[in-house]
mmCIF file of C-alpha atoms in Angstrom:
data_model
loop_
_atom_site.group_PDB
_atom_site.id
_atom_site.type_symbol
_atom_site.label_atom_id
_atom_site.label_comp_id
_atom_site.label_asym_id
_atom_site.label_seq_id
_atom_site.Cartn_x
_atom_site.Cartn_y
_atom_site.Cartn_z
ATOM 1 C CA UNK A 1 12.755 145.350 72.028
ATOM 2 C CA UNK A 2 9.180 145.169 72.984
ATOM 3 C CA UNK A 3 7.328 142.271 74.466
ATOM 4 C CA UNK A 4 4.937 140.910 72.069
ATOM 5 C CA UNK A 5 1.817 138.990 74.191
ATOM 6 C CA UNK A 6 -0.149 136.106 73.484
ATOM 7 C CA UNK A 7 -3.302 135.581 73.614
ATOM 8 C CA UNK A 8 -3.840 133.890 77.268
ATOM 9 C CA UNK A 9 -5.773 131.224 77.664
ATOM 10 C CA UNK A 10 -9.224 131.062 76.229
ATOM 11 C CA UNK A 11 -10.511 129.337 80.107
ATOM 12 C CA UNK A 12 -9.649 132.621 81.675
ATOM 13 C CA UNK A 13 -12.562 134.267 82.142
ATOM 14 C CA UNK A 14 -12.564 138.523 81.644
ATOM 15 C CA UNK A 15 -10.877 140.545 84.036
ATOM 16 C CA UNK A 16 -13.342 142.984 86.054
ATOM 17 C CA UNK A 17 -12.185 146.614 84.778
ATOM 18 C CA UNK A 18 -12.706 148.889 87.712
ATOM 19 C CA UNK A 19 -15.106 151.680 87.494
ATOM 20 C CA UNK A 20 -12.497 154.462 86.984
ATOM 21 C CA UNK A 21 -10.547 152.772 84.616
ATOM 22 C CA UNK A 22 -9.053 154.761 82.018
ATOM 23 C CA UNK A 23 -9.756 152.871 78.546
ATOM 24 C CA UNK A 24 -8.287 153.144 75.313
ATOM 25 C CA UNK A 25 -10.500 152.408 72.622
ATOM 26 C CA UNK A 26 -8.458 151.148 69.233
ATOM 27 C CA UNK A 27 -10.765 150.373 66.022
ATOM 28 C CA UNK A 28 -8.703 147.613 64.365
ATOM 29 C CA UNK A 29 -9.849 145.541 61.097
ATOM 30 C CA UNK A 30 -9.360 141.374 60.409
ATOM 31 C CA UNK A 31 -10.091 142.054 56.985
ATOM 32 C CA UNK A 32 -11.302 144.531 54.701
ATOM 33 C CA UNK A 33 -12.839 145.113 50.630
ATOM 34 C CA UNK A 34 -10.059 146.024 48.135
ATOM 35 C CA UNK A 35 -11.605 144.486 45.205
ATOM 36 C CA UNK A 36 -15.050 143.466 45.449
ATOM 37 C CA UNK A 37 -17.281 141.655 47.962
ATOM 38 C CA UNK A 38 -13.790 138.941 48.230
ATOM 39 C CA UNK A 39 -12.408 139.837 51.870
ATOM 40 C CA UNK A 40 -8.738 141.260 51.877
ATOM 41 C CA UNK A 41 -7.433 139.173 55.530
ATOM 42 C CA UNK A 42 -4.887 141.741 57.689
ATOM 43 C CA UNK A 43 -2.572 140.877 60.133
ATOM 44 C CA UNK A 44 -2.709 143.234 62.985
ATOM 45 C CA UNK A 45 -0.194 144.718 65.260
ATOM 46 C CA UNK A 46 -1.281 146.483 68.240
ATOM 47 C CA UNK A 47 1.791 149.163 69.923
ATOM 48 C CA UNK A 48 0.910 150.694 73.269
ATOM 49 C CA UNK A 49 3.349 152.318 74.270
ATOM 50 C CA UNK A 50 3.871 154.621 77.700
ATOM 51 C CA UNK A 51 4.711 157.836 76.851
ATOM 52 C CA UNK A 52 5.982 159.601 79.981
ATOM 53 C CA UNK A 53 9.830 159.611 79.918
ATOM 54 C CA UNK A 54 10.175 159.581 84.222
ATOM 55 C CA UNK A 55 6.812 157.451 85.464
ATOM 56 C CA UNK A 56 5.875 153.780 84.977
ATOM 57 C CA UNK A 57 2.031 152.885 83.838
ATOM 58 C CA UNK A 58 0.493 149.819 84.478
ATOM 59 C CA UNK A 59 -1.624 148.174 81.549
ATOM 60 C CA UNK A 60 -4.934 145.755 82.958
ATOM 61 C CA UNK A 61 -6.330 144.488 80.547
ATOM 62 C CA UNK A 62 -6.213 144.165 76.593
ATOM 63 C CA UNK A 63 -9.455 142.776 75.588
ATOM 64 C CA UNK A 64 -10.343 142.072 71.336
ATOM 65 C CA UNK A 65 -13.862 142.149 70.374
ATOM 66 C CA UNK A 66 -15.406 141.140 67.230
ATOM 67 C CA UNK A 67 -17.821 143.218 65.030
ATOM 68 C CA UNK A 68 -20.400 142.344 67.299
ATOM 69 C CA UNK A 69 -18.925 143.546 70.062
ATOM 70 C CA UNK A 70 -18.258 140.413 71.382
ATOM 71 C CA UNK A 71 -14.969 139.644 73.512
ATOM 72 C CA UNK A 72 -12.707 138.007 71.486
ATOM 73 C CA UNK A 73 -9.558 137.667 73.421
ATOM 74 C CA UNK A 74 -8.016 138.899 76.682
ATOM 75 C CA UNK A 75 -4.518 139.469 75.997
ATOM 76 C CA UNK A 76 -3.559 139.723 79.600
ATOM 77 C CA UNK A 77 -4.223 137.592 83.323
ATOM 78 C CA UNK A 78 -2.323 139.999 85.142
ATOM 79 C CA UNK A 79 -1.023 143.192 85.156
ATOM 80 C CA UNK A 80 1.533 144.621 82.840
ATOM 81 C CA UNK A 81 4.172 147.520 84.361
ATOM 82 C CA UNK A 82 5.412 149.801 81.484
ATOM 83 C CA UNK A 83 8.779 151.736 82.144
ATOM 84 C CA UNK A 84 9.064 155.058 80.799
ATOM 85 C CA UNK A 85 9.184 154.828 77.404
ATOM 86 C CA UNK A 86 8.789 151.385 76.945
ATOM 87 C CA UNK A 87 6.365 149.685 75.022
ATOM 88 C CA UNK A 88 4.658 146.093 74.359
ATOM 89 C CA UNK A 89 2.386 144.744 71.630
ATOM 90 C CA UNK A 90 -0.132 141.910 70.463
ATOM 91 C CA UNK A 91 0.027 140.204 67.093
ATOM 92 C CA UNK A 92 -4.007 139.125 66.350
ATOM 93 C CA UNK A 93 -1.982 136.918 63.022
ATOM 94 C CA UNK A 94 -3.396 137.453 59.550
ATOM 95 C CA UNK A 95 -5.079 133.510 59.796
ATOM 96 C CA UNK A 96 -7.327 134.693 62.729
ATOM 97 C CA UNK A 97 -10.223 136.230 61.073
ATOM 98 C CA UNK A 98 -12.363 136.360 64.578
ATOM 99 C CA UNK A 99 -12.624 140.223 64.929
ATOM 100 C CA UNK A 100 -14.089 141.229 61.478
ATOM 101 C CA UNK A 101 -14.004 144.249 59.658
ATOM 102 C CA UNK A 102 -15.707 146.181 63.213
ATOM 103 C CA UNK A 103 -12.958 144.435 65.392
ATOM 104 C CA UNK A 104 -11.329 146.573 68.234
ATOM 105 C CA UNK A 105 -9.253 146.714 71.442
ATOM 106 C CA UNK A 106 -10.068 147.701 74.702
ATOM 107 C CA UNK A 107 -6.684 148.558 76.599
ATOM 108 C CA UNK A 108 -6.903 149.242 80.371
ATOM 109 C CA UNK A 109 -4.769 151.532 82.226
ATOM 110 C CA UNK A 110 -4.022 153.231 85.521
ATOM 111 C CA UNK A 111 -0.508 155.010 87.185
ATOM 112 C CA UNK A 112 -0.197 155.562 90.582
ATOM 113 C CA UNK A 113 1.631 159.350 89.516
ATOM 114 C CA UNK A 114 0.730 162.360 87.247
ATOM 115 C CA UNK A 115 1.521 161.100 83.628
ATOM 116 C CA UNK A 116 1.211 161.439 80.004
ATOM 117 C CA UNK A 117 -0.963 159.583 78.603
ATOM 118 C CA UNK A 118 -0.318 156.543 76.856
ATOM 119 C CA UNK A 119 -0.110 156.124 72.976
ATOM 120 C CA UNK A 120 -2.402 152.967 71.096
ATOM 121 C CA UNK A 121 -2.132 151.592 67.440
ATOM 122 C CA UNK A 122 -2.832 149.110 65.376
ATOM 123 C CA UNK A 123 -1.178 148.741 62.553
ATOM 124 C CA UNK A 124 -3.074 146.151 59.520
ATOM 125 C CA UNK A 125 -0.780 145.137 56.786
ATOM 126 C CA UNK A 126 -2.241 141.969 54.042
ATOM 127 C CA UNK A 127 -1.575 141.616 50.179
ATOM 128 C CA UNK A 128 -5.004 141.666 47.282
ATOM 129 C CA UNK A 129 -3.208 140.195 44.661
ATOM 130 C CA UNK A 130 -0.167 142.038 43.139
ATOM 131 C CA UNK A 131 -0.855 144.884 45.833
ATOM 132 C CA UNK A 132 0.199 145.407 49.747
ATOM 133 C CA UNK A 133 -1.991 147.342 51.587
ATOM 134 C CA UNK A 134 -1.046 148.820 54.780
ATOM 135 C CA UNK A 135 -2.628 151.208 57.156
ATOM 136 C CA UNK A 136 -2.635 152.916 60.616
ATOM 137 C CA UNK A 137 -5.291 153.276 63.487
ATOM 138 C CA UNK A 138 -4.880 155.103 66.508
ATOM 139 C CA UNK A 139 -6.452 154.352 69.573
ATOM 140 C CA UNK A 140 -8.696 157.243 71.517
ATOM 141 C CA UNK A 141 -8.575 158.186 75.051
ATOM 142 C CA UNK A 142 -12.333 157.591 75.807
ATOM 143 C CA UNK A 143 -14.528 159.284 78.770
ATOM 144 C CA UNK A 144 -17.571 158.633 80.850
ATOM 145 C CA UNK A 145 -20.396 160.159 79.132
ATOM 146 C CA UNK A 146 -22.315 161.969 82.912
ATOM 147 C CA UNK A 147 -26.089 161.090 83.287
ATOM 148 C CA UNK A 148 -28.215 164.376 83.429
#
């Protein structure tokens, strides 16, 4: 089974990403509007998962940031080896309602080989009433914009 993280502690100041990090961007939502201006609160599971079946990745850092853009929580205060094909996640808990409806993740990764690159979601389940809502957000590969 995969390892589900908690938060680390909230002393542990931000990790320094290096330059040439590659960064996974994941749009993720604390809560959203079902019915109304009354917030809907969602529980969020993040999966990142390595995708190359014969080379290990190692994850950085897993940073949440609020609507704001603020950091939240760092998720890791060390690095995390992947196997091939394994996964991990992060629970942000459906009490937590820090991020917002702009929340996000920020997951940090490097391999010392050639790879595929990894897969990040987030998946937000929460109930409005007589109705579950569930839905699925998948992270993007981002890239340096170059100067001109």
């Amino acid at each position: 089974p995969a390892a589900t993280l908690s938060p680390t502690d909230s002393n542990i100041p931000p990790r320094d990403i290096p330059e040439d990090a590659n960064i996974i961007y994941v749009p993720v939502y604390s809560h959203i509007y079902a019915t109304g201006a009354t917030p809907v609160l969602l529980e969020t599971t993040l999966s990142v998962r390595n995708t190359d079946p014969d080379e290990m990745i190692t994850i950085s850092s897993i940073r949440y940031f609020d609507t704001k853009g603020m950091l939240v929580q760092e998720y890791l205060d060390g690095d995390l080896k992947l196997g091939p094909l394994e996964s991990t996640e992060v629970l942000v808990e459906i009490r937590d309602s820090r991020g917002g409806s702009g929340a996000n993740f920020m997951v940090s990764w490097f391999s010392d080989a050639p790879v595929y690159k990894p897969l990040a979601e987030a998946i937000m389940v929460g109930r409005s009433e007589n109705q579950d809502i569930s839905f699925l957000s998948t992270g993007r590969q981002l890239e340096r914009r170059i100067d001109r």
